[in-house]
Coordinates of C-alpha atoms in Angstrom, one line a residue:
Chain A
M1 CA 0.0 0.0 0.0
T2 CA 1.4 3.3 -1.0
T3 CA 0.9 6.5 0.9
A4 CA -1.8 8.8 -0.2
H5 CA -0.7 11.7 -2.4
I6 CA -4.0 13.2 -3.3
T7 CA -7.2 12.5 -1.4
V8 CA -10.6 13.4 -2.8
D9 CA -13.3 13.5 -0.1
H10 CA -17.0 13.6 -1.1
L11 CA -16.4 16.0 -3.9
T12 CA -19.4 17.5 -5.7
M13 CA -18.7 19.4 -8.9
A14 CA -21.3 21.8 -10.4
Y15 CA -21.5 24.7 -12.8
G16 CA -24.0 26.9 -11.1
D17 CA -27.0 24.7 -10.4
F18 CA -26.0 22.1 -12.9
V19 CA -24.4 19.2 -11.1
I20 CA -21.7 17.3 -13.1
Q21 CA -20.7 14.7 -10.6
R22 CA -21.5 14.2 -6.9
D23 CA -19.9 12.4 -4.0
L24 CA -16.6 11.4 -5.4
S25 CA -14.2 9.9 -2.9
F26 CA -11.0 8.3 -3.8
T27 CA -7.3 8.3 -3.1
I28 CA -4.3 8.7 -5.4
G29 CA -1.3 7.0 -4.0
R30 CA 2.3 8.3 -4.3
G31 CA 4.0 7.0 -7.5
E32 CA 0.8 5.6 -9.0
V33 CA -0.5 6.0 -12.5
F34 CA -4.1 7.0 -11.8
I35 CA -6.6 6.9 -14.6
V36 CA -9.8 9.0 -14.6
M37 CA -12.1 7.2 -17.0
G38 CA -15.7 7.2 -18.2
G39 CA -17.7 7.9 -21.3
S40 CA -17.6 11.2 -23.1
G41 CA -19.2 14.1 -21.2
C42 CA -19.1 12.5 -17.8
G43 CA -17.0 15.2 -16.3
K44 CA -13.5 13.7 -16.5
S45 CA -11.9 17.0 -17.6
T46 CA -14.0 18.9 -15.0
L47 CA -12.6 16.6 -12.3
L48 CA -9.1 17.5 -13.5
K49 CA -9.9 21.2 -13.2
H50 CA -10.9 20.7 -9.6
L51 CA -7.7 18.8 -8.9
I52 CA -5.4 21.4 -10.4
G53 CA -7.0 24.5 -8.9
L54 CA -9.0 25.9 -11.8
H55 CA -12.5 25.2 -10.5
R56 CA -13.6 25.4 -6.9
P57 CA -15.7 22.4 -5.8
A58 CA -19.4 22.9 -5.0
K59 CA -18.9 20.6 -2.0
G60 CA -16.3 18.3 -0.6
Q61 CA -12.5 18.6 -0.2
V62 CA -9.3 17.8 -2.0
Y63 CA -6.2 17.1 0.0
Y64 CA -2.6 17.2 -1.3
D65 CA -0.7 15.0 1.3
K66 CA -2.4 16.3 4.4
Q67 CA -3.0 19.8 3.2
N68 CA -6.6 20.9 2.4
F69 CA -6.2 22.3 -1.1
W70 CA -9.3 24.5 -1.3
R71 CA -9.3 25.6 2.3
A72 CA -5.7 26.8 2.1
D73 CA -5.1 30.5 1.3
A74 CA -4.1 31.6 -2.2
E75 CA -0.4 31.7 -1.5
Q76 CA -0.3 28.1 -0.1
R77 CA -2.4 26.9 -3.0
I78 CA 0.0 28.4 -5.5
K79 CA 2.8 26.6 -3.6
V80 CA 1.0 23.3 -4.1
M81 CA 0.4 24.2 -7.8
R82 CA 4.1 24.7 -8.4
R83 CA 4.6 21.1 -7.5
I84 CA 2.4 19.9 -10.3
G85 CA 2.6 19.9 -14.0
V86 CA -0.3 19.8 -16.4
L87 CA -0.5 18.6 -20.0
Y88 CA -3.6 20.1 -21.5
Q89 CA -5.7 18.4 -24.2
S90 CA -4.6 21.0 -26.8
G91 CA -1.1 21.4 -25.5
A92 CA -2.0 25.0 -24.4
L93 CA 1.5 26.3 -25.5
F94 CA 1.8 30.0 -25.4
S95 CA 1.3 30.8 -29.1
S96 CA 3.3 34.0 -29.0
L97 CA 6.4 32.3 -27.6
T98 CA 8.8 29.8 -29.2
L99 CA 9.0 26.2 -27.9
A100 CA 12.2 27.1 -26.0
E101 CA 10.6 30.2 -24.5
N102 CA 7.6 28.2 -23.5
I103 CA 9.7 25.7 -21.5
A104 CA 12.0 28.4 -20.3
L105 CA 9.2 30.4 -18.8
P106 CA 8.6 28.3 -15.6
L107 CA 12.4 27.7 -15.3
G108 CA 13.1 31.4 -15.5
E109 CA 10.3 32.3 -13.0
F110 CA 10.9 29.7 -10.3
T111 CA 14.5 28.6 -10.4
G112 CA 17.8 30.4 -9.9
L113 CA 19.3 29.0 -13.1
N114 CA 21.2 31.4 -15.4
K115 CA 20.4 31.8 -19.1
A116 CA 22.9 29.2 -20.3
E117 CA 21.7 26.6 -17.8
I118 CA 18.1 27.2 -18.7
A119 CA 18.9 26.8 -22.4
D120 CA 20.6 23.4 -21.6
M121 CA 17.6 22.4 -19.5
V122 CA 15.2 23.3 -22.3
S123 CA 17.2 21.3 -24.9
Y124 CA 17.3 18.3 -22.6
K125 CA 13.5 18.5 -22.0
L126 CA 12.8 18.8 -25.7
A127 CA 15.1 15.9 -26.5
L128 CA 13.2 13.8 -23.9
V129 CA 10.0 14.2 -25.8
G130 CA 11.7 13.7 -29.2
L131 CA 11.7 17.3 -30.3
A132 CA 15.5 18.1 -30.2
G133 CA 16.3 20.9 -32.6
F134 CA 12.8 22.5 -32.5
E135 CA 13.8 25.1 -29.9
D136 CA 13.1 28.1 -32.2
Y137 CA 9.8 27.0 -33.7
Y138 CA 6.5 28.6 -32.8
P139 CA 3.7 26.3 -31.8
A140 CA 1.7 27.2 -34.9
E141 CA 4.5 25.9 -37.1
I142 CA 4.5 22.3 -35.8
S143 CA 1.9 19.5 -35.9
G144 CA -0.7 18.8 -33.3
G145 CA 1.2 15.7 -32.0
M146 CA 4.4 17.7 -31.7
Q147 CA 2.5 20.5 -29.8
K148 CA 1.3 17.9 -27.4
R149 CA 4.8 16.6 -26.8
A150 CA 6.1 20.2 -26.4
G151 CA 3.3 20.7 -23.9
L152 CA 4.6 17.7 -22.0
A153 CA 8.1 19.0 -22.0
R154 CA 6.8 22.3 -20.5
A155 CA 4.8 20.4 -17.9
M156 CA 7.9 18.5 -16.9
A157 CA 10.1 21.6 -16.9
L158 CA 10.2 21.8 -13.1
D159 CA 10.3 18.1 -12.4
P160 CA 6.9 18.1 -10.8
E161 CA 5.9 15.6 -8.1
I162 CA 2.5 15.1 -9.9
L163 CA 1.8 15.2 -13.6
F164 CA -1.7 15.6 -14.9
F165 CA -2.6 14.5 -18.4
D166 CA -5.8 15.6 -20.1
E167 CA -6.5 13.1 -22.9
P168 CA -2.8 12.6 -23.8
S169 CA -3.3 10.3 -26.7
A170 CA -6.3 12.1 -28.4
G171 CA -5.2 13.1 -31.8
L172 CA -2.0 11.1 -31.8
D173 CA -1.2 8.2 -34.2
P174 CA -1.0 4.8 -32.5
V175 CA 2.8 4.7 -32.5
S176 CA 3.1 8.1 -30.9
A177 CA 0.4 7.3 -28.4
R178 CA 2.4 4.2 -27.4
L179 CA 5.6 6.2 -27.1
L180 CA 3.8 8.7 -24.9
D181 CA 2.6 5.8 -22.7
D182 CA 6.1 4.5 -22.4
L183 CA 7.4 7.9 -21.5
I184 CA 4.7 8.2 -18.8
L185 CA 5.7 4.8 -17.4
S186 CA 9.4 5.7 -17.4
L187 CA 8.7 9.0 -15.7
C188 CA 6.8 7.1 -13.0
D189 CA 9.6 4.6 -12.6
T190 CA 12.7 6.8 -12.7
L191 CA 11.5 9.9 -10.9
G192 CA 8.7 8.4 -8.8
T193 CA 6.3 11.0 -10.3
T194 CA 2.6 10.5 -9.4
I195 CA 0.7 10.5 -12.6
V196 CA -3.0 11.3 -13.2
V197 CA -4.4 10.6 -16.6
V198 CA -7.8 11.5 -18.0
T199 CA -8.5 9.2 -20.8
H200 CA -10.9 6.8 -22.5
E201 CA -8.2 5.0 -24.6
L202 CA -8.6 1.4 -23.4
A203 CA -5.1 0.5 -24.7
S204 CA -3.5 3.2 -22.5
I205 CA -5.8 2.4 -19.5
F206 CA -4.6 -1.2 -19.3
A207 CA -1.0 -0.5 -20.4
I208 CA -0.2 2.1 -17.8
G209 CA -3.0 2.3 -15.2
T210 CA -2.3 1.0 -11.6
N211 CA -5.3 2.6 -10.1
S212 CA -8.4 4.4 -11.5
V213 CA -11.8 5.9 -10.9
F214 CA -14.8 5.3 -13.1
L215 CA -17.2 8.1 -13.6
D216 CA -20.8 7.5 -14.9
P217 CA -22.6 10.3 -16.8
E218 CA -26.1 8.9 -16.1
S219 CA -26.0 8.5 -12.3
K220 CA -23.6 11.4 -12.1
T221 CA -21.3 9.7 -9.6
M222 CA -18.4 7.3 -9.5
L223 CA -19.1 3.6 -9.9
A224 CA -15.8 2.2 -8.8
T225 CA -12.2 2.8 -8.0
G226 CA -9.2 0.5 -8.2
N227 CA -6.8 -1.1 -10.6
P228 CA -8.4 -1.2 -14.1
K229 CA -7.3 -4.8 -14.8
K230 CA -8.9 -5.9 -11.5
L231 CA -12.0 -3.9 -12.2
L232 CA -12.4 -5.8 -15.5
A233 CA -11.8 -9.1 -13.8
E234 CA -13.9 -8.6 -10.7
S235 CA -16.5 -5.9 -11.3
D236 CA -20.1 -7.1 -11.7
D237 CA -21.4 -3.7 -12.9
P238 CA -22.4 -4.1 -16.5
R239 CA -21.6 -0.4 -17.3
I240 CA -18.0 -0.8 -16.2
I241 CA -17.6 -4.2 -18.1
Q242 CA -19.2 -2.7 -21.2
F243 CA -16.8 0.3 -21.1
L244 CA -13.7 -1.8 -20.5
T245 CA -14.6 -4.3 -23.2
R246 CA -15.7 -1.8 -25.9
G247 CA -19.3 -3.1 -25.4
E248 CA -18.3 -6.6 -26.5
G249 CA -19.2 -8.0 -23.1
R250 CA -22.8 -7.6 -23.9
G251 CA -23.5 -8.3 -27.5
D252 CA -27.3 -8.7 -27.6
K253 CA -28.3 -6.8 -30.8
Q254 CA -31.9 -6.9 -31.7
K255 CA -32.9 -6.9 -35.3
G256 CA -36.2 -6.2 -37.0
V257 CA -38.4 -5.2 -34.1
L258 CA -37.5 -1.8 -32.7
Chain B
M1 CA -31.5 27.1 -67.2
R2 CA -31.1 23.8 -68.9
K3 CA -30.4 22.2 -65.6
A4 CA -33.5 23.7 -64.0
S5 CA -35.7 22.5 -66.8
S6 CA -34.3 19.0 -66.8
T7 CA -34.9 18.6 -63.1
Q8 CA -38.4 19.7 -63.7
Q9 CA -38.9 17.1 -66.4
S10 CA -37.7 14.2 -64.4
E11 CA -38.8 15.1 -60.9
I12 CA -37.7 12.8 -58.1
V13 CA -40.6 11.7 -56.0
G14 CA -41.0 9.4 -53.0
Y15 CA -44.5 8.2 -52.1
T16 CA -46.1 7.1 -48.9
V17 CA -49.5 5.5 -48.5
V18 CA -51.2 4.6 -45.3
R19 CA -53.2 1.5 -45.6
R20 CA -55.6 0.2 -43.0
D21 CA -55.5 -3.6 -42.9
T22 CA -57.7 -4.3 -39.9
D23 CA -59.1 -2.2 -37.1
T24 CA -55.9 -2.4 -35.1
N25 CA -53.3 -2.9 -37.8
A26 CA -52.1 -0.5 -40.4
S27 CA -49.3 -0.4 -42.9
L28 CA -47.3 2.4 -44.4
E29 CA -46.2 1.7 -47.9
V30 CA -43.1 3.5 -49.1
S31 CA -42.3 3.6 -52.8
G32 CA -40.4 5.7 -55.4
Q33 CA -37.1 7.4 -54.9
W34 CA -36.2 8.5 -51.4
L35 CA -33.4 10.8 -52.2
R36 CA -32.1 14.1 -50.8
D37 CA -33.8 16.2 -53.5
A38 CA -37.0 14.1 -53.7
R39 CA -40.4 15.6 -53.1
I40 CA -42.0 13.6 -50.3
K41 CA -45.1 14.2 -48.2
P42 CA -44.1 15.8 -44.9
V43 CA -43.8 13.2 -42.1
E44 CA -46.2 15.3 -40.0
Q45 CA -49.0 14.6 -42.4
V46 CA -48.4 10.8 -42.1
V47 CA -48.4 11.1 -38.4
A48 CA -51.6 13.1 -38.5
E49 CA -53.2 10.4 -40.7
L50 CA -52.2 7.7 -38.1
E51 CA -53.4 9.9 -35.3
S52 CA -56.9 10.3 -36.9
R53 CA -57.6 6.6 -36.3
P54 CA -55.3 5.1 -33.7
V55 CA -53.9 1.6 -34.3
K56 CA -52.0 -1.0 -32.2
R57 CA -49.5 -2.2 -34.9
L58 CA -47.8 -0.5 -37.8
S59 CA -45.8 -2.2 -40.5
I60 CA -43.6 -0.4 -42.9
L61 CA -43.6 -2.1 -46.3
P62 CA -41.5 -1.3 -49.3
V63 CA -43.4 -1.3 -52.6
E64 CA -41.2 -0.8 -55.6
L65 CA -38.8 1.2 -53.4
A66 CA -36.1 2.4 -55.8
D67 CA -33.1 4.4 -54.4
W68 CA -32.9 5.7 -50.9
D69 CA -30.4 7.6 -48.8
S70 CA -30.5 9.2 -45.3
R71 CA -33.9 10.7 -46.2
L72 CA -35.6 7.3 -45.6
P73 CA -34.2 6.3 -42.2
S74 CA -34.7 9.9 -40.9
Y75 CA -38.3 9.8 -42.0
L76 CA -38.8 6.4 -40.4
L77 CA -37.0 7.5 -37.2
K78 CA -39.6 10.2 -36.8
I79 CA -42.4 7.7 -37.2
A80 CA -40.7 5.3 -34.8
D81 CA -40.5 8.0 -32.2
Y82 CA -44.2 8.6 -32.6
C83 CA -44.9 4.9 -32.3
V84 CA -42.9 4.7 -29.1
A85 CA -44.7 7.7 -27.6
K86 CA -48.1 6.1 -28.5
A87 CA -47.1 2.5 -27.6
I88 CA -47.7 1.3 -31.1
E89 CA -45.8 -1.8 -32.2
L90 CA -43.6 -1.0 -35.2
D91 CA -42.5 -3.6 -37.6
V92 CA -39.8 -2.7 -40.1
S93 CA -38.7 -6.3 -40.9
A94 CA -39.9 -6.0 -44.5
M95 CA -37.6 -3.1 -45.2
P96 CA -34.1 -3.5 -46.8
Q97 CA -31.5 -4.8 -44.3
G98 CA -29.5 -1.5 -44.6
V99 CA -32.5 0.6 -43.5
Q100 CA -33.1 -1.7 -40.6
D101 CA -29.5 -1.5 -39.5
L102 CA -29.3 2.3 -39.8
L103 CA -32.5 2.7 -37.8
A104 CA -31.3 0.3 -35.1
L105 CA -28.0 2.3 -35.0
A106 CA -29.8 5.6 -34.6
R107 CA -31.8 4.1 -31.7
A108 CA -28.9 2.2 -30.1
V109 CA -27.9 5.0 -27.7
P110 CA -31.0 6.4 -26.0
E111 CA -31.2 10.1 -25.8
R112 CA -29.5 11.3 -22.6
S113 CA -32.1 12.5 -20.1
G114 CA -32.0 16.2 -19.9
A115 CA -29.5 16.5 -22.7
R116 CA -31.9 18.1 -25.2
R117 CA -32.1 21.9 -24.7
R118 CA -35.4 23.5 -25.2
E119 CA -35.5 26.8 -27.0
E120 CA -38.1 28.6 -25.0
R121 CA -39.3 32.1 -25.8
A122 CA -39.0 33.8 -22.5
P123 CA -41.7 36.3 -21.6
F124 CA -40.8 40.0 -21.8
L125 CA -40.5 40.4 -18.0
A126 CA -38.3 37.4 -17.8
N127 CA -36.0 38.9 -20.4
V128 CA -35.8 42.1 -18.4
G129 CA -35.1 40.2 -15.3
N130 CA -32.3 38.2 -17.0
S131 CA -30.7 41.4 -18.4
V132 CA -30.6 42.9 -14.9
L133 CA -29.1 39.6 -13.5
N134 CA -26.5 39.7 -16.3
L135 CA -25.7 43.3 -15.5
I136 CA -25.2 42.4 -11.8
E137 CA -23.0 39.5 -12.9
D138 CA -21.0 41.8 -15.1
S139 CA -20.5 44.3 -12.3
R140 CA -19.5 41.5 -10.0
Q141 CA -16.9 40.3 -12.5
L142 CA -15.6 43.9 -12.8
V143 CA -15.3 44.2 -9.1
I144 CA -13.4 40.9 -8.9
F145 CA -11.2 41.9 -11.8
L146 CA -10.5 45.3 -10.2
G147 CA -9.6 43.7 -6.9
E148 CA -7.2 41.3 -8.5
L149 CA -5.7 44.1 -10.5
I150 CA -5.1 46.3 -7.5
L151 CA -3.4 43.4 -5.8
A152 CA -1.2 42.9 -8.9
V153 CA -0.4 46.6 -9.0
G154 CA 0.6 46.3 -5.3
E155 CA 3.0 43.5 -6.4
V156 CA 4.4 45.8 -9.1
L157 CA 5.0 48.6 -6.6
R158 CA 6.8 46.2 -4.3
G159 CA 8.8 45.1 -7.3
Q160 CA 7.7 41.5 -7.1
A161 CA 5.4 41.3 -10.1
R162 CA 6.3 38.5 -12.6
F163 CA 6.2 39.5 -16.2
R164 CA 8.7 39.5 -19.1
A165 CA 10.4 42.8 -19.8
L166 CA 10.4 41.8 -23.5
D167 CA 6.6 41.6 -23.5
L168 CA 6.4 45.1 -22.1
F169 CA 8.7 46.4 -24.9
I170 CA 6.5 44.8 -27.5
F171 CA 3.3 46.3 -26.1
V172 CA 5.0 49.7 -25.8
Q173 CA 6.1 49.5 -29.4
D174 CA 2.6 48.5 -30.5
A175 CA 0.7 51.0 -28.4
G176 CA 3.0 53.9 -29.0
P177 CA 5.0 54.3 -32.2
N178 CA 2.8 52.0 -34.2
G179 CA -0.2 54.2 -33.4
F180 CA 1.5 57.3 -34.9
P181 CA 0.0 57.4 -38.4
I182 CA -3.7 57.1 -37.3
V183 CA -3.2 59.5 -34.4
S184 CA -1.5 62.0 -36.7
L185 CA -4.3 61.9 -39.3
I186 CA -7.2 62.1 -36.9
S187 CA -5.8 64.8 -34.6
L188 CA -4.7 67.0 -37.5
L189 CA -8.2 66.8 -39.1
V190 CA -10.0 67.4 -35.7
G191 CA -7.8 70.5 -35.3
L192 CA -8.8 71.7 -38.8
I193 CA -12.5 71.0 -38.1
L194 CA -12.4 72.7 -34.7
A195 CA -10.8 75.8 -36.3
F196 CA -13.2 76.0 -39.2
V197 CA -16.3 75.6 -37.1
G198 CA -15.1 78.3 -34.6
A199 CA -13.7 80.6 -37.2
L200 CA -16.9 80.9 -39.2
Q201 CA -18.6 82.3 -36.0
L202 CA -15.7 84.4 -34.8
A203 CA -15.2 85.9 -38.3
M204 CA -18.7 87.4 -38.1
F205 CA -17.4 90.0 -35.5
G206 CA -13.9 90.1 -36.7
A207 CA -12.3 88.0 -33.9
Q208 CA -10.5 85.5 -36.1
I209 CA -7.4 85.8 -33.9
Y210 CA -9.3 83.9 -31.2
I211 CA -9.3 80.8 -33.3
A212 CA -6.0 80.1 -31.7
D213 CA -7.4 80.2 -28.2
L214 CA -10.4 78.0 -29.2
V215 CA -8.2 75.4 -31.0
A216 CA -5.5 75.3 -28.4
L217 CA -7.8 75.1 -25.3
G218 CA -10.2 72.7 -27.0
T219 CA -7.4 70.4 -28.2
V220 CA -5.2 70.4 -25.1
R221 CA -8.0 70.0 -22.6
E222 CA -10.6 67.9 -24.4
M223 CA -10.1 66.8 -28.0
G224 CA -6.5 65.6 -27.8
P225 CA -7.0 63.2 -24.9
L226 CA -10.5 62.2 -26.0
M227 CA -9.7 61.4 -29.7
T228 CA -6.5 59.6 -28.7
A229 CA -8.4 57.5 -26.2
I230 CA -11.1 56.6 -28.7
I231 CA -8.5 55.6 -31.3
M232 CA -6.6 53.6 -28.8
S233 CA -9.7 51.8 -27.6
G234 CA -10.4 50.6 -31.1
R235 CA -6.8 49.9 -31.9
T236 CA -5.3 48.5 -28.7
G237 CA -8.2 47.8 -26.4
A238 CA -9.8 45.5 -28.9
A239 CA -6.5 43.9 -29.7
Y240 CA -6.0 43.1 -26.0
A241 CA -9.4 41.6 -25.7
A242 CA -8.8 39.5 -28.8
Q243 CA -5.3 38.4 -27.7
L244 CA -6.4 37.4 -24.2
G245 CA -9.6 35.8 -25.5
T246 CA -7.7 33.6 -27.9
M247 CA -5.3 32.6 -25.1
N248 CA -8.3 31.7 -23.1
V249 CA -9.8 29.6 -25.9
N250 CA -6.4 27.8 -26.2
S251 CA -6.3 27.1 -22.4
E252 CA -3.1 29.2 -22.2
I253 CA -4.5 31.2 -19.3
D254 CA -5.3 28.0 -17.5
A255 CA -1.8 26.8 -18.2
L256 CA -0.4 30.0 -16.6
K257 CA -2.6 29.6 -13.5
T258 CA -1.5 26.0 -13.0
M259 CA 2.1 27.0 -13.4
G260 CA 1.5 29.3 -10.4
I261 CA 2.0 32.4 -12.5
S262 CA -0.7 35.0 -12.0
P263 CA -2.3 35.9 -15.4
M264 CA -3.0 39.3 -13.9
E265 CA 0.7 40.0 -13.4
F266 CA 1.9 38.2 -16.4
L267 CA -0.6 39.3 -19.0
V268 CA -2.6 42.3 -17.8
I269 CA 0.1 44.4 -16.0
P270 CA 2.5 44.8 -19.0
R271 CA -0.4 45.7 -21.3
M272 CA -1.7 48.3 -18.9
L273 CA 1.8 49.7 -18.2
A274 CA 2.4 50.0 -21.9
L275 CA -0.8 52.0 -22.3
V276 CA -0.2 54.2 -19.3
L277 CA 3.3 55.0 -20.5
M278 CA 2.3 55.6 -24.1
M279 CA -1.1 57.3 -24.0
P280 CA 0.2 60.6 -22.4
L281 CA 2.9 60.9 -25.0
L282 CA 0.5 60.1 -27.8
T283 CA -1.9 62.7 -26.4
L284 CA 0.9 65.4 -26.3
Y285 CA 1.7 64.5 -29.9
A286 CA -2.0 64.7 -30.9
D287 CA -2.2 68.1 -29.1
L288 CA 0.6 69.4 -31.2
L289 CA -0.9 68.2 -34.5
G290 CA -4.3 69.6 -33.6
I291 CA -2.8 73.0 -33.0
L292 CA -1.0 72.7 -36.3
G293 CA -4.2 71.9 -38.0
G294 CA -5.8 75.0 -36.5
A295 CA -2.8 77.1 -37.7
A296 CA -3.2 75.9 -41.2
V297 CA -6.9 77.0 -41.2
S298 CA -6.2 80.4 -39.5
Y299 CA -3.2 81.2 -41.8
G300 CA -4.7 79.8 -45.0
A301 CA -8.3 80.9 -44.8
F302 CA -8.6 83.7 -42.3
D303 CA -5.4 85.8 -42.7
V304 CA -4.0 85.2 -39.3
S305 CA -0.2 85.1 -39.4
I306 CA 1.7 82.2 -37.9
T307 CA 3.4 84.6 -35.4
Q308 CA 0.1 86.0 -34.2
Y309 CA -1.3 82.5 -33.9
Y310 CA 1.7 81.3 -31.9
H311 CA 1.7 84.3 -29.7
E312 CA -2.0 83.9 -29.0
I313 CA -1.5 80.2 -28.1
T314 CA 1.2 80.9 -25.6
K315 CA -1.2 83.3 -23.9
A316 CA -4.2 80.9 -24.1
V317 CA -2.8 77.6 -22.7
D318 CA -0.5 77.2 -19.7
I319 CA 0.9 74.2 -17.9
V320 CA -2.3 73.7 -16.0
D321 CA -4.2 73.0 -19.2
F322 CA -1.5 70.5 -20.3
S323 CA -1.7 68.8 -16.9
V324 CA -5.4 68.4 -17.2
G325 CA -5.0 66.7 -20.6
F326 CA -2.2 64.6 -19.3
F327 CA -4.2 63.5 -16.3
K328 CA -7.1 62.6 -18.4
S329 CA -5.0 60.6 -20.8
V330 CA -3.6 58.5 -17.9
V331 CA -7.1 57.8 -16.6
F332 CA -8.3 56.8 -20.1
A333 CA -5.3 54.5 -20.5
V334 CA -6.2 52.7 -17.3
L335 CA -9.8 52.4 -18.4
I336 CA -9.0 51.1 -21.9
A337 CA -6.7 48.5 -20.4
I338 CA -9.2 47.4 -17.9
A339 CA -12.0 47.1 -20.4
G340 CA -9.9 45.3 -23.0
C341 CA -8.2 42.9 -20.5
M342 CA -11.3 42.1 -18.5
R343 CA -13.4 41.2 -21.6
G344 CA -10.5 39.1 -22.9
M345 CA -10.0 37.2 -19.6
A346 CA -13.8 36.6 -19.3
C347 CA -14.0 35.4 -22.9
G348 CA -16.0 32.3 -23.7
R349 CA -14.4 29.4 -25.5
S350 CA -15.4 29.8 -29.1
A351 CA -14.4 31.9 -32.2
S352 CA -17.5 34.0 -31.9
A353 CA -16.8 34.7 -28.2
V354 CA -13.5 36.2 -29.1
G355 CA -15.3 38.6 -31.5
D356 CA -17.9 39.4 -28.9
A357 CA -15.1 40.1 -26.4
A358 CA -13.4 42.6 -28.8
T359 CA -16.7 44.3 -29.5
A360 CA -17.6 44.5 -25.8
A361 CA -14.2 45.8 -25.0
V362 CA -14.5 48.7 -27.4
V363 CA -18.1 49.6 -26.4
D364 CA -17.1 49.4 -22.7
S365 CA -14.0 51.5 -23.1
I366 CA -15.8 54.2 -25.1
V367 CA -18.5 54.4 -22.4
Y368 CA -16.0 54.5 -19.6
I369 CA -14.0 57.2 -21.5
V370 CA -16.9 59.5 -22.2
V371 CA -18.4 59.2 -18.8
S372 CA -15.2 59.7 -16.9
D373 CA -14.3 62.6 -19.2
S374 CA -17.6 64.3 -18.3
L375 CA -17.1 63.7 -14.6
I376 CA -13.5 65.0 -14.7
T377 CA -14.6 68.1 -16.7
L378 CA -17.5 68.8 -14.2
I379 CA -15.3 68.4 -11.2
L380 CA -12.5 70.6 -12.6
N381 CA -15.1 73.2 -13.5
Q382 CA -16.4 73.2 -9.9
M383 CA -12.8 73.6 -8.7
R384 CA -12.2 76.3 -11.3
I385 CA -9.1 74.7 -12.8

């Protein structure tokens, strides 16, 4: 049993009166690859926003280690946020800055490194994601997959304790998606980074996930939490089985009569 | 023309016939060509026919059904929905396999409860109420924005604000020197107009020399700062709203927040600083050109010599008048930056939202500018400055 890194306690998420998900409680252990999964539109990305400090919960708490994230004052919250890195779905690179400047930004702001050291660090991070030599390109000049990898390089710039990924393999070809999965795993192994991935790519879920939470859009709450392989083997909830087997677990098609 | 006539000759038609087999059974026969351009009886009429004499079971039968595309399944889907609502048993097993499969696919995932949005025409009073609520929400946003801005300015004064000096230079370049051509043109012409309008009246009692006073005072105290501010709100305020709005659409602002960098310090402060630094200078420049425009009119059309004009101006305006204009331009700069940046930061996540943000930024800043200008002029008038 690993120690808890992030604890979510009876979290309810809502936009105004419109509840997205209610009563979410789960624990993300240190060094785990934690998957947030569920069908489209169930609030996976919204949950991510609550974890990284972009959206205040309607009810419930989020703890980082023992610290209550949303009860803490702004300064402490920012301190927590500097320990995390986020890869957004679109990459979210600063479009007016080159890739090098994008990655150098957090380094320049939060470390005492000098210019040459920052440039070395930037080159190293870009090389890690397979973009060596692209320092002086603007985000608009490279492909979507490359933007995503550059976004990852920026998210890793400060060697964060926790990395969040929002749909990392969306829009990537299968080989690049696989390489990204491998990269995530090696980050987890070598640096002990805790990783939270929002995804519905089954291949990734089973390849990298060591723990997960399953959100259901209909009942607006979580159905299960645990290792995805174990969920597949042991769960008796048809919705989970259907999701994890691409619907093949229940193949009763009706023909003729509607 | 040939094309139109040829389609008229060979019109594509799909037919439907409702046949009543027994008291409780009916069948719907579909025949002809069910294509995108085909003329087909509206589905509502078929539903109305079924409605007139309710049945328990409806079969859909193809009779010489030729070609079909999405037109047919979408038509049948509507009928299937009606049948579900009225608990009528629907039998499509006689239809081509493709139609059956497409229908089954369309009905495989049931409509998410509450997913459909109803377009309701709200009553007039509800609209009024909603606009008031929106106004309150807007004001709340403005107060929050102002609060955060003041905190960020505090950080700047303590020398701890985080933004890139390079950004500031770019914004200064953009808000200052790049605005020269349009500011030159507008202020020169406004000076000319002011001189002409005044001169025609003054010439009636031979007081052309006072054109200088009119133009100089009017430009330095009012028109210089006002016209510069209106130009800048369209040029720079709208640009700020669009820049920040696009960054918002692209999650760049979220990315900054999660990096622990305040977007207020990093994005808003350099823009505002650039405007506050450049607007007074642009205003001075506009004053100069306005006075030049007045000189051209007085000299060219009303026989006032340049020396006389110059001499009159030195008597008419003093440092106080320039300070008033200077003060106003700083106030306007802050207001334009607030309107532009606030609308940009609060921008929705679509292309049209960015356009809306830019429009709202310009409208807001012009309102702020004119209202604050009136207030300042009133107050100064009371103080006799």
